[in-house]
Structure formats: structure tokens, C-alpha cells
């Protein structure tokens, strides 16, 4: 059906099972952007990714990335200007503790300043403890064994860092994410070898998954021992697997379920849940034909309904409120997607599916769009996820507003999808 008017859009919405009259989201819904410190601020010289870059494993080095370390106030103004009420950020552990047991007071104050600046702008901080990075000294454990997440020492150090972070920042931060996409980090870092530490070793991969399970559980306990009212989760990478091009996506990926099951305390002697909400990142659907492309290309197969299905799957499995910790579309300056998907259409269609799940009773705390500005995409600046884009050739790294920022602003300020947005984008890729 051609969508010409708001009424058309509403009836299409109903036809798709999205109640048209209820495209508003509940009051207090968290509208945010998701960011990560290394991707915003770049190489600090002391993290595992600094070493990975130095060893020459990346096409492009991060440098100062988007210069986020100095420009956080300006960036938070952009988030506030769009009418957002939340801000997902990460702490750079290696800046805080560049050498084992040696803490940098300037870095500690810096993250206080960022959190304070977010709160002053009405943005609730959602703080990730480790977003793919950790201090390089963890690659050289005292035991002399394999380092990084292969080492059980890293689990202990991470628990201690979580405890320290809760004591330091916990009076200001309610929402925590211990580990960003541990299933993704294990896969890319220890099995496929494209992220630090660049290993391709199935044994290391399974050891690392096990350590991530332990690390989340330990960090959860550490944070809750300081602030029992804190809301703690981790955010696995979730994708839908499509059986055949047209068929409904069928299953969740097994390692993500194993980690969530472990965090829920399934299979433990006494039920011990270590999740206060289920956070997850959702970007696309896979099928047997596109698996390799997804790893090497940015034209990810867009499947908005997968967000609805994932919400249903996760809520009915875990019965906890959900948070979308990441969702977004990369564009590239020199390339238009062959299927035409734009960032605005992507966001509107995913939010329509999210609203559909909520209308059917799935509780969702918030939606963190990836990302506020273009940033360092782990080896390259080519994919551009930012609502504000940055021309890498411009030495001033000026943030340039994109059309998707207007779209997201309209959504956040109206607490939902406006008739104009539905009319323009619902069921369409651009
Ligand atoms: C990661 C981000 C990354 C984004 C887009 C997620 O896997 O958490 O660090 O930039 O996806 O690729």
C-alpha cells in the first residue's frame, strides 16, 4: 500500500501489528545515544588496543579519534540539544589505572567531570566498565601464563576495578554495564582474530567465554555490594538468524544465550541472578549466505522485525526489563547502500518494532542509538555511525548535523514516532 497520509501510515501500522494510535513511548523512557571511550577518544598509549594498533594489525590508527576526551561537553550539548535524557559512555580502565595498582588522579577526575556534565544536562549516565578494551598490563599476568581474558587474573582484576568504580562513581551512576558484547569480543578477539589480541584459537575462545561469565558475575557482586540499588547488566551482541531469505528469523545465537543463562544463575546450585535488566545490542540478521560479508562489509542485512522478535525472545526467556544498548546504521561518505537504507529509516522502523513489542507487554527501559558522532570503528574510520558526522580531513573535527539527528530529535522530543515520521519511513528503507 502506498503511504501518503498519516491515516494511511496508521492503518499500515495496524496492518503490521503495530498499534498506530500508540506510537508514543512511556514517560520516563530512556532516549539515549551509546558511545565508547576508546572509539571517541582514541589511543591512550596504555590499553590493549594501543598495543594492537602499534603492532600494525589495523588499517587505520585511532589517534585522538573524535577528540572526545577534550570535547565531551560540546558532545553532551549535542545530545541534550536533541532532547535526549540518557547517555551511554564507558570508562577507559587503562587511562584510570595505566600501571597495575597505579591510579591516575587526572583520569579519575575526568570521568567525574563527564558524568557530572551529563547529569547537569539532564542525561542519565549508563556506564560501561569495559568496552572491548583493558589496560595493556593485563596482557602480561604475574603468573606468566596467557594474558588478557585468557587469564583468570583478569577476572579478579576486573572485579576489583568494578568495586573501585562503584565506590568512586556509584553515588552518581545507577545504570551499569559490566562488559560490552563479551560474546562479540571473544569471537573477534580470540576466534576470528580481527580485534585485539588477534588470536585464532578455539581453546582460547572457550576459555575467554568462561572468564567473561565469571567476570560479569564477579563485577555484578562487587557493584551491588557497594550500591545494592544499582541496576547492573551486560550487553551481548544479538543477531537474528534467518532461515532462507524470506523466512522469519528463527533462533538466537547460542553463545549469547549461554552467557545470559549463566548471568541469570541458571544451572547454579542455588539460584543467583546477576542481572537487574537484560541489555543487548541489535543491528542485523544473518543467514548462511551473508555471514562472511557481514564480517567484511558494512552493508549489513537490515531486518527491523528482528528487534521485535529479539525482545519477545529475551523477555519470555528471562522475565526482566530490557534495554537496547546499541542499534544503528553505518553510512559511508563514498557509497550508497544498494538496498537504499538510510539511518533515519533504519531508526524509525526499528523503533516501530520496539514499540510493537512493548505494546504486547514487553517492558523496555530505554533505547541507546549508536552513536552520537562518527568515531573509531576498531581499525577504520570508514563506517559512519554518527548522528553528527565528522570529516576526517577537517583538522578541527567539526561535528556536522545529519538528517538522522533531526529524526531522532523529533522522536525523543515527542516521546515516540510522529505521524510525519511514520508516513515518511514506515515499511520503507529511505
Ligand atoms: C560495538 C561498537 C561498534 C558497533 C558498530 C558494536 O559491536 O559495541 O563498539 O562500534 O557495534 O559496529
Short mmCIF file of C-alpha atoms and ligand atoms in Angstrom, two decimals:
data_model
loop_
_atom_site.label_atom_id
_atom_site.label_comp_id
_atom_site.label_asym_id
_atom_site.label_seq_id
_atom_site.Cartn_x
_atom_site.Cartn_y
_atom_site.Cartn_z
CA UNK A 1 0.00 0.00 0.00
CA UNK A 2 1.27 3.48 -0.83
CA UNK A 3 1.66 5.55 2.29
CA UNK A 4 0.52 9.07 1.53
CA UNK A 5 -1.18 10.38 4.64
CA UNK A 6 -0.90 9.98 8.37
CA UNK A 7 -4.10 7.88 8.26
CA UNK A 8 -2.51 5.59 5.69
CA UNK A 9 0.50 5.28 7.91
CA UNK A 10 -1.66 4.48 10.90
CA UNK A 11 -3.54 1.76 9.07
CA UNK A 12 -0.32 0.30 7.69
CA UNK A 13 0.98 0.36 11.22
CA UNK A 14 -2.07 -1.56 12.38
CA UNK A 15 -1.74 -3.96 9.47
CA UNK A 16 1.81 -4.71 10.60
CA UNK A 17 0.61 -5.32 14.10
CA UNK A 18 1.97 -2.01 15.39
CA UNK A 19 -0.89 -0.21 17.13
CA UNK A 20 -1.00 3.09 15.26
CA UNK A 21 -2.67 5.10 17.96
CA UNK A 22 0.04 4.14 20.41
CA UNK A 23 3.25 5.18 18.81
CA UNK A 24 4.17 7.10 21.92
CA UNK A 25 6.56 5.56 24.40
CA UNK A 26 6.01 5.60 28.15
CA UNK A 27 7.01 8.68 30.11
CA UNK A 28 10.47 8.23 31.52
CA UNK A 29 11.56 6.02 28.63
CA UNK A 30 15.31 6.45 28.26
CA UNK A 31 16.19 8.06 24.94
CA UNK A 32 19.92 7.97 24.60
CA UNK A 33 22.98 7.58 22.47
CA UNK A 34 25.61 4.91 23.05
CA UNK A 35 29.29 5.77 22.93
CA UNK A 36 32.57 4.11 23.87
CA UNK A 37 35.58 5.93 25.20
CA UNK A 38 38.27 4.33 23.01
CA UNK A 39 36.20 4.94 19.91
CA UNK A 40 35.60 8.58 20.87
CA UNK A 41 38.97 9.44 22.36
CA UNK A 42 41.38 7.01 20.72
CA UNK A 43 44.74 5.59 21.63
CA UNK A 44 45.82 6.46 25.18
CA UNK A 45 49.12 4.59 24.84
CA UNK A 46 48.33 2.18 27.64
CA UNK A 47 45.47 -0.03 26.52
CA UNK A 48 45.48 -3.41 24.83
CA UNK A 49 44.15 -1.70 21.72
CA UNK A 50 47.08 0.72 21.78
CA UNK A 51 49.37 -2.29 21.53
CA UNK A 52 47.24 -3.91 18.87
CA UNK A 53 47.47 -0.71 16.82
CA UNK A 54 51.21 -0.38 17.43
CA UNK A 55 51.76 -3.95 16.26
CA UNK A 56 50.22 -2.95 12.94
CA UNK A 57 47.04 -5.01 12.98
CA UNK A 58 44.74 -2.19 11.88
CA UNK A 59 44.14 -0.46 8.56
CA UNK A 60 43.84 2.96 10.23
CA UNK A 61 45.09 4.03 13.64
CA UNK A 62 42.77 5.76 16.07
CA UNK A 63 44.93 8.76 17.03
CA UNK A 64 42.68 11.08 19.02
CA UNK A 65 39.64 9.61 17.23
CA UNK A 66 36.83 12.17 17.59
CA UNK A 67 38.83 14.07 20.24
CA UNK A 68 36.09 13.11 22.67
CA UNK A 69 38.38 13.33 25.67
CA UNK A 70 38.62 17.11 25.26
CA UNK A 71 35.25 17.77 23.63
CA UNK A 72 32.89 15.85 25.87
CA UNK A 73 31.00 18.98 26.97
CA UNK A 74 30.35 20.02 23.39
CA UNK A 75 29.20 16.49 22.57
CA UNK A 76 26.90 16.34 25.57
CA UNK A 77 25.40 19.64 24.42
CA UNK A 78 24.56 17.93 21.13
CA UNK A 79 22.85 15.07 22.97
CA UNK A 80 20.91 17.47 25.14
CA UNK A 81 20.02 19.59 22.10
CA UNK A 82 18.27 16.59 20.56
CA UNK A 83 16.07 16.30 23.64
CA UNK A 84 17.70 13.09 24.88
CA UNK A 85 17.58 12.12 28.54
CA UNK A 86 20.32 9.45 28.72
CA UNK A 87 23.91 8.95 27.68
CA UNK A 88 25.76 5.66 27.45
CA UNK A 89 29.51 6.04 27.94
CA UNK A 90 32.41 3.88 29.02
CA UNK A 91 35.27 4.29 31.45
CA UNK A 92 38.73 3.76 29.96
CA UNK A 93 40.24 1.49 32.55
CA UNK A 94 43.75 1.91 31.07
CA UNK A 95 43.59 5.69 31.47
CA UNK A 96 42.46 5.27 35.08
CA UNK A 97 44.95 2.53 36.02
CA UNK A 98 47.73 2.76 33.42
CA UNK A 99 50.02 0.53 35.50
CA UNK A 100 48.93 -2.21 37.84
CA UNK A 101 47.85 -0.60 41.10
CA UNK A 102 48.78 2.93 39.95
CA UNK A 103 45.77 5.17 39.52
CA UNK A 104 45.84 8.44 37.59
CA UNK A 105 44.05 11.22 39.52
CA UNK A 106 43.53 13.29 36.35
CA UNK A 107 41.73 10.46 34.58
CA UNK A 108 39.62 9.77 37.68
CA UNK A 109 38.58 13.44 37.82
CA UNK A 110 37.97 13.47 34.10
CA UNK A 111 35.29 10.78 34.31
CA UNK A 112 33.73 12.57 37.26
CA UNK A 113 33.57 15.65 35.05
CA UNK A 114 31.95 13.73 32.18
CA UNK A 115 29.36 12.10 34.45
CA UNK A 116 28.64 15.43 36.17
CA UNK A 117 28.32 17.19 32.82
CA UNK A 118 25.86 14.55 31.60
CA UNK A 119 23.75 14.81 34.75
CA UNK A 120 23.81 18.63 34.60
CA UNK A 121 22.28 18.37 31.12
CA UNK A 122 19.52 16.03 32.26
CA UNK A 123 21.21 12.97 30.75
CA UNK A 124 21.14 9.84 32.91
CA UNK A 125 24.51 8.13 32.58
CA UNK A 126 24.66 4.45 31.63
CA UNK A 127 28.24 3.43 32.31
CA UNK A 128 30.10 0.53 30.68
CA UNK A 129 33.13 -0.76 32.57
CA UNK A 130 34.86 -2.42 29.63
CA UNK A 131 34.02 -1.68 26.03
CA UNK A 132 36.42 -4.05 24.21
CA UNK A 133 39.48 -2.53 25.94
CA UNK A 134 41.53 -3.10 29.08
CA UNK A 135 44.95 -1.99 30.35
CA UNK A 136 47.83 -3.50 28.39
CA UNK A 137 49.47 -4.72 31.60
CA UNK A 138 46.77 -7.38 31.80
CA UNK A 139 48.33 -8.99 28.75
CA UNK A 140 51.35 -9.82 30.92
CA UNK A 141 49.94 -11.52 34.01
CA UNK A 142 52.05 -12.08 37.10
CA UNK A 143 51.55 -15.83 36.71
CA UNK A 144 53.41 -15.70 33.41
CA UNK A 145 50.54 -17.55 31.67
CA UNK A 146 48.48 -16.33 28.73
CA UNK A 147 47.19 -12.81 29.26
CA UNK A 148 44.08 -10.75 28.67
CA UNK A 149 40.79 -12.52 29.09
CA UNK A 150 42.52 -15.90 28.79
CA UNK A 151 43.90 -15.33 32.25
CA UNK A 152 41.86 -15.90 35.42
CA UNK A 153 43.84 -12.99 36.92
CA UNK A 154 41.95 -10.64 34.58
CA UNK A 155 38.68 -11.78 36.16
CA UNK A 156 39.97 -10.81 39.61
CA UNK A 157 41.39 -7.50 38.39
CA UNK A 158 38.10 -6.70 36.65
CA UNK A 159 36.13 -7.46 39.78
CA UNK A 160 38.41 -5.11 41.73
CA UNK A 161 38.04 -2.42 39.08
CA UNK A 162 34.24 -2.75 39.24
CA UNK A 163 34.35 -2.42 43.00
CA UNK A 164 36.61 0.63 42.73
CA UNK A 165 34.36 2.21 40.04
CA UNK A 166 31.23 1.67 42.12
CA UNK A 167 32.87 3.31 45.13
CA UNK A 168 34.18 6.19 43.04
CA UNK A 169 31.20 6.94 40.79
CA UNK A 170 28.32 4.89 42.17
CA UNK A 171 26.67 7.77 44.02
CA UNK A 172 26.06 9.37 40.61
CA UNK A 173 25.51 6.32 38.41
CA UNK A 174 22.57 3.97 38.67
CA UNK A 175 22.81 2.04 35.39
CA UNK A 176 25.90 -0.09 34.80
CA UNK A 177 27.00 -2.43 32.04
CA UNK A 178 29.90 -4.61 33.09
CA UNK A 179 31.08 -5.93 29.71
CA UNK A 180 30.22 -4.69 26.26
CA UNK A 181 29.44 -7.55 23.88
CA UNK A 182 31.59 -10.16 25.61
CA UNK A 183 30.38 -12.72 23.09
CA UNK A 184 31.48 -10.40 20.26
CA UNK A 185 34.83 -9.68 21.90
CA UNK A 186 35.53 -13.39 22.42
CA UNK A 187 34.64 -14.10 18.79
CA UNK A 188 36.51 -11.24 17.13
CA UNK A 189 39.49 -11.22 19.51
CA UNK A 190 40.12 -14.89 20.16
CA UNK A 191 38.50 -16.89 17.34
CA UNK A 192 38.42 -14.74 14.20
CA UNK A 193 41.40 -12.62 15.24
CA UNK A 194 40.34 -9.28 13.78
CA UNK A 195 40.17 -7.44 17.13
CA UNK A 196 42.77 -7.32 19.91
CA UNK A 197 44.52 -9.57 20.81
CA UNK A 198 44.15 -11.02 17.30
CA UNK A 199 44.07 -14.72 18.21
CA UNK A 200 42.51 -17.57 16.27
CA UNK A 201 42.31 -20.29 18.81
CA UNK A 202 39.14 -22.23 19.66
CA UNK A 203 40.51 -23.25 23.05
CA UNK A 204 41.31 -19.65 23.95
CA UNK A 205 37.84 -18.68 22.72
CA UNK A 206 36.05 -21.05 25.06
CA UNK A 207 38.33 -20.14 27.99
CA UNK A 208 37.60 -16.47 27.37
CA UNK A 209 33.83 -17.01 27.26
CA UNK A 210 34.11 -18.79 30.58
CA UNK A 211 36.15 -15.93 32.05
CA UNK A 212 33.65 -13.38 30.76
CA UNK A 213 30.89 -15.28 32.55
CA UNK A 214 32.88 -15.22 35.76
CA UNK A 215 33.90 -11.59 35.27
CA UNK A 216 30.34 -10.39 34.84
CA UNK A 217 29.15 -12.31 37.87
CA UNK A 218 32.04 -11.04 39.98
CA UNK A 219 31.62 -7.43 38.84
CA UNK A 220 27.89 -7.61 39.47
CA UNK A 221 28.52 -8.73 43.04
CA UNK A 222 31.15 -6.04 43.53
CA UNK A 223 28.91 -3.19 42.35
CA UNK A 224 25.90 -4.43 44.32
CA UNK A 225 27.99 -4.78 47.47
CA UNK A 226 28.60 -1.02 47.29
CA UNK A 227 25.20 0.08 45.90
CA UNK A 228 22.52 -2.58 46.31
CA UNK A 229 20.09 -0.38 44.37
CA UNK A 230 22.32 -0.17 41.30
CA UNK A 231 20.93 -1.58 38.05
CA UNK A 232 23.57 -3.86 36.58
CA UNK A 233 23.66 -5.84 33.36
CA UNK A 234 25.96 -6.59 30.44
CA UNK A 235 25.10 -6.21 26.79
CA UNK A 236 25.63 -9.18 24.48
CA UNK A 237 25.65 -8.80 20.75
CA UNK A 238 22.43 -10.30 19.44
CA UNK A 239 21.67 -11.15 15.88
CA UNK A 240 18.83 -12.99 14.29
CA UNK A 241 19.49 -15.95 12.10
CA UNK A 242 17.29 -16.06 9.04
CA UNK A 243 16.46 -19.43 7.53
CA UNK A 244 16.21 -18.59 3.87
CA UNK A 245 15.88 -15.06 2.58
CA UNK A 246 12.17 -14.57 3.26
CA UNK A 247 11.62 -16.76 6.28
CA UNK A 248 11.14 -15.47 9.79
CA UNK A 249 14.30 -15.27 11.82
CA UNK A 250 14.47 -18.39 13.91
CA UNK A 251 16.98 -18.56 16.63
CA UNK A 252 19.17 -16.58 18.92
CA UNK A 253 22.85 -17.15 18.70
CA UNK A 254 23.90 -19.82 21.17
CA UNK A 255 26.83 -18.12 22.90
CA UNK A 256 24.72 -15.09 23.77
CA UNK A 257 22.14 -17.32 25.43
CA UNK A 258 24.81 -19.25 27.32
CA UNK A 259 26.16 -16.04 28.82
CA UNK A 260 22.75 -14.69 29.74
CA UNK A 261 21.79 -18.05 31.23
CA UNK A 262 24.98 -18.02 33.30
CA UNK A 263 24.32 -14.45 34.45
CA UNK A 264 20.79 -15.43 35.41
CA UNK A 265 22.24 -18.18 37.58
CA UNK A 266 20.67 -20.97 35.55
CA UNK A 267 22.36 -24.24 36.38
CA UNK A 268 23.94 -22.90 39.56
CA UNK A 269 23.49 -24.82 42.81
CA UNK A 270 21.42 -22.03 44.31
CA UNK A 271 19.58 -19.57 42.10
CA UNK A 272 21.76 -16.49 41.98
CA UNK A 273 20.71 -13.99 39.38
CA UNK A 274 23.30 -11.40 38.38
CA UNK A 275 21.16 -9.29 36.07
CA UNK A 276 18.83 -6.44 37.02
CA UNK A 277 17.79 -5.90 33.42
CA UNK A 278 18.68 -7.52 30.11
CA UNK A 279 20.63 -5.16 27.89
CA UNK A 280 21.56 -6.13 24.35
CA UNK A 281 22.87 -4.74 21.07
CA UNK A 282 20.92 -5.49 17.92
CA UNK A 283 21.95 -4.45 14.42
CA UNK A 284 21.05 -7.04 11.76
CA UNK A 285 20.03 -10.55 10.70
CA UNK A 286 22.35 -13.20 9.38
CA UNK A 287 21.79 -16.08 7.06
CA UNK A 288 24.15 -18.75 5.80
CA UNK A 289 24.81 -16.75 2.65
CA UNK A 290 25.86 -13.46 4.21
CA UNK A 291 27.89 -14.49 7.25
CA UNK A 292 31.26 -13.76 5.66
CA UNK A 293 30.06 -10.47 4.13
CA UNK A 294 28.95 -9.19 7.50
CA UNK A 295 32.46 -9.54 8.86
CA UNK A 296 34.00 -7.72 5.92
CA UNK A 297 31.42 -5.26 4.79
CA UNK A 298 29.24 -2.54 6.26
CA UNK A 299 26.14 -3.22 4.17
CA UNK A 300 24.66 -5.23 6.97
CA UNK A 301 21.36 -7.02 6.22
CA UNK A 302 18.73 -4.81 7.81
CA UNK A 303 15.85 -6.64 9.48
CA UNK A 304 13.83 -4.37 11.81
CA UNK A 305 11.41 -7.10 12.76
CA UNK A 306 14.36 -8.90 14.32
CA UNK A 307 14.29 -6.33 17.09
CA UNK A 308 10.68 -7.19 17.88
CA UNK A 309 11.46 -10.91 17.80
CA UNK A 310 14.54 -10.49 19.98
CA UNK A 311 12.59 -8.50 22.55
CA UNK A 312 9.95 -11.20 22.65
CA UNK A 313 12.53 -13.99 22.87
CA UNK A 314 14.59 -12.38 25.60
CA UNK A 315 11.68 -11.19 27.71
CA UNK A 316 9.93 -14.53 27.66
CA UNK A 317 13.14 -16.32 28.49
CA UNK A 318 14.35 -14.05 31.30
CA UNK A 319 11.34 -12.03 32.51
CA UNK A 320 13.39 -8.92 33.16
CA UNK A 321 13.04 -5.43 31.69
CA UNK A 322 15.12 -4.89 28.57
CA UNK A 323 17.38 -2.12 27.37
CA UNK A 324 18.54 -1.67 23.80
CA UNK A 325 22.16 -0.76 24.49
CA UNK A 326 23.02 -0.30 20.79
CA UNK A 327 21.22 -0.10 17.47
CA UNK A 328 22.20 1.96 14.46
CA UNK A 329 23.27 2.00 10.83
CA UNK A 330 26.64 2.79 9.29
CA UNK A 331 26.75 5.00 6.26
CA UNK A 332 29.81 5.71 4.16
CA UNK A 333 30.62 9.00 2.52
CA UNK A 334 31.52 7.50 -0.86
CA UNK A 335 28.94 4.76 -1.04
CA UNK A 336 25.17 4.44 -1.05
CA UNK A 337 23.73 1.16 0.11
CA UNK A 338 22.36 -0.89 -2.75
CA UNK A 339 19.16 -1.50 -0.80
CA UNK A 340 18.83 2.22 -0.10
CA UNK A 341 18.56 2.03 3.69
CA UNK A 342 19.16 5.38 5.37
CA UNK A 343 19.91 5.95 9.04
CA UNK A 344 16.56 7.74 9.56
CA UNK A 345 14.52 4.94 8.01
CA UNK A 346 16.51 2.38 9.98
CA UNK A 347 15.80 4.08 13.32
CA UNK A 348 12.10 4.67 12.64
CA UNK A 349 11.50 1.08 11.53
CA UNK A 350 13.40 -0.41 14.45
CA UNK A 351 11.58 1.80 16.93
CA UNK A 352 8.23 0.84 15.41
CA UNK A 353 9.15 -2.80 16.05
CA UNK A 354 10.31 -1.98 19.56
CA UNK A 355 7.05 -0.19 20.25
CA UNK A 356 5.19 -3.20 18.90
CA UNK A 357 6.91 -5.48 21.41
CA UNK A 358 6.16 -3.00 24.20
CA UNK A 359 2.50 -2.78 23.18
CA UNK A 360 2.41 -6.56 23.59
CA UNK A 361 3.66 -6.31 27.15
CA UNK A 362 7.45 -6.41 26.92
CA UNK A 363 8.92 -3.88 29.37
CA UNK A 364 11.74 -1.82 27.87
CA UNK A 365 13.72 0.75 29.85
CA UNK A 366 15.35 2.58 27.00
CA UNK A 367 16.99 2.80 23.61
CA UNK A 368 20.62 3.86 23.10
CA UNK A 369 21.28 4.71 19.48
CA UNK A 370 24.80 4.01 18.23
CA UNK A 371 26.22 6.67 18.04
CA UNK A 372 26.36 10.39 18.78
CA UNK A 373 29.28 11.28 16.50
CA UNK A 374 31.30 9.35 13.96
CA UNK A 375 34.05 7.55 15.82
CA UNK A 376 36.83 4.99 15.52
CA UNK A 377 35.31 1.75 14.29
CA UNK A 378 38.03 -0.59 15.59
CA UNK A 379 40.59 -0.25 12.83
CA UNK A 380 38.89 2.17 10.49
CA UNK A 381 37.08 5.48 10.30
CA UNK A 382 35.23 4.42 7.17
CA UNK A 383 31.82 3.41 8.57
CA UNK A 384 29.99 6.42 9.92
CA UNK A 385 27.50 5.72 12.65
CA UNK A 386 27.22 9.29 13.96
CA UNK A 387 24.10 11.38 14.19
CA UNK A 388 26.75 14.07 13.85
CA UNK A 389 29.31 13.30 11.20
CA UNK A 390 32.98 14.28 11.22
CA UNK A 391 35.02 14.92 8.12
CA UNK A 392 38.40 13.30 8.86
CA UNK A 393 40.12 15.77 6.54
CA UNK A 394 38.88 18.71 8.63
CA UNK A 395 41.57 19.33 11.28
CA UNK A 396 39.01 20.94 13.58
CA UNK A 397 36.91 17.73 13.59
CA UNK A 398 33.75 19.81 13.45
CA UNK A 399 30.58 17.91 14.26
CA UNK A 400 28.14 18.22 11.36
CA UNK A 401 24.49 17.52 11.99
CA UNK A 402 22.94 14.80 9.80
CA UNK A 403 19.32 14.31 8.85
CA UNK A 404 19.17 11.35 11.25
CA UNK A 405 19.80 13.77 14.13
CA UNK A 406 16.64 15.66 13.12
CA UNK A 407 14.74 12.37 13.01
CA UNK A 408 15.96 11.22 16.40
CA UNK A 409 15.29 14.64 17.89
CA UNK A 410 11.69 14.53 16.62
CA UNK A 411 11.29 11.09 18.21
CA UNK A 412 12.85 11.98 21.56
CA UNK A 413 11.04 15.28 21.93
CA UNK A 414 7.67 13.70 21.11
CA UNK A 415 8.39 10.57 23.15
CA UNK A 416 7.67 8.48 20.12
CA UNK A 417 7.16 8.20 16.39
CA UNK A 418 5.30 11.16 14.97
CA UNK A 419 2.70 10.70 12.21
CA UNK A 420 5.03 12.55 9.85
CA UNK A 421 7.86 10.10 10.50
CA UNK A 422 5.57 7.09 10.18
CA UNK A 423 4.20 8.42 6.95
CA UNK A 424 7.63 9.02 5.55
CA UNK A 425 9.51 5.93 6.67
CA UNK A 426 7.35 3.11 7.97
CA UNK A 427 7.89 -0.02 5.93
CA UNK A 428 10.35 1.84 3.71
CA UNK A 429 14.13 1.88 3.57
CA UNK A 430 14.56 5.59 2.81
C1 LIG B 1 30.18 -2.36 19.34
C2 LIG B 1 30.63 -0.98 18.98
C3 LIG B 1 30.69 -0.83 17.47
C4 LIG B 1 29.31 -1.07 16.91
C5 LIG B 1 29.21 -0.91 15.41
C6 LIG B 1 29.13 -2.92 18.44
O1 LIG B 1 29.52 -4.20 18.05
O2 LIG B 1 29.83 -2.41 20.69
O3 LIG B 1 31.86 -0.76 19.58
O4 LIG B 1 31.16 0.42 17.08
O5 LIG B 1 28.89 -2.37 17.22
O6 LIG B 1 29.98 -1.85 14.74
#
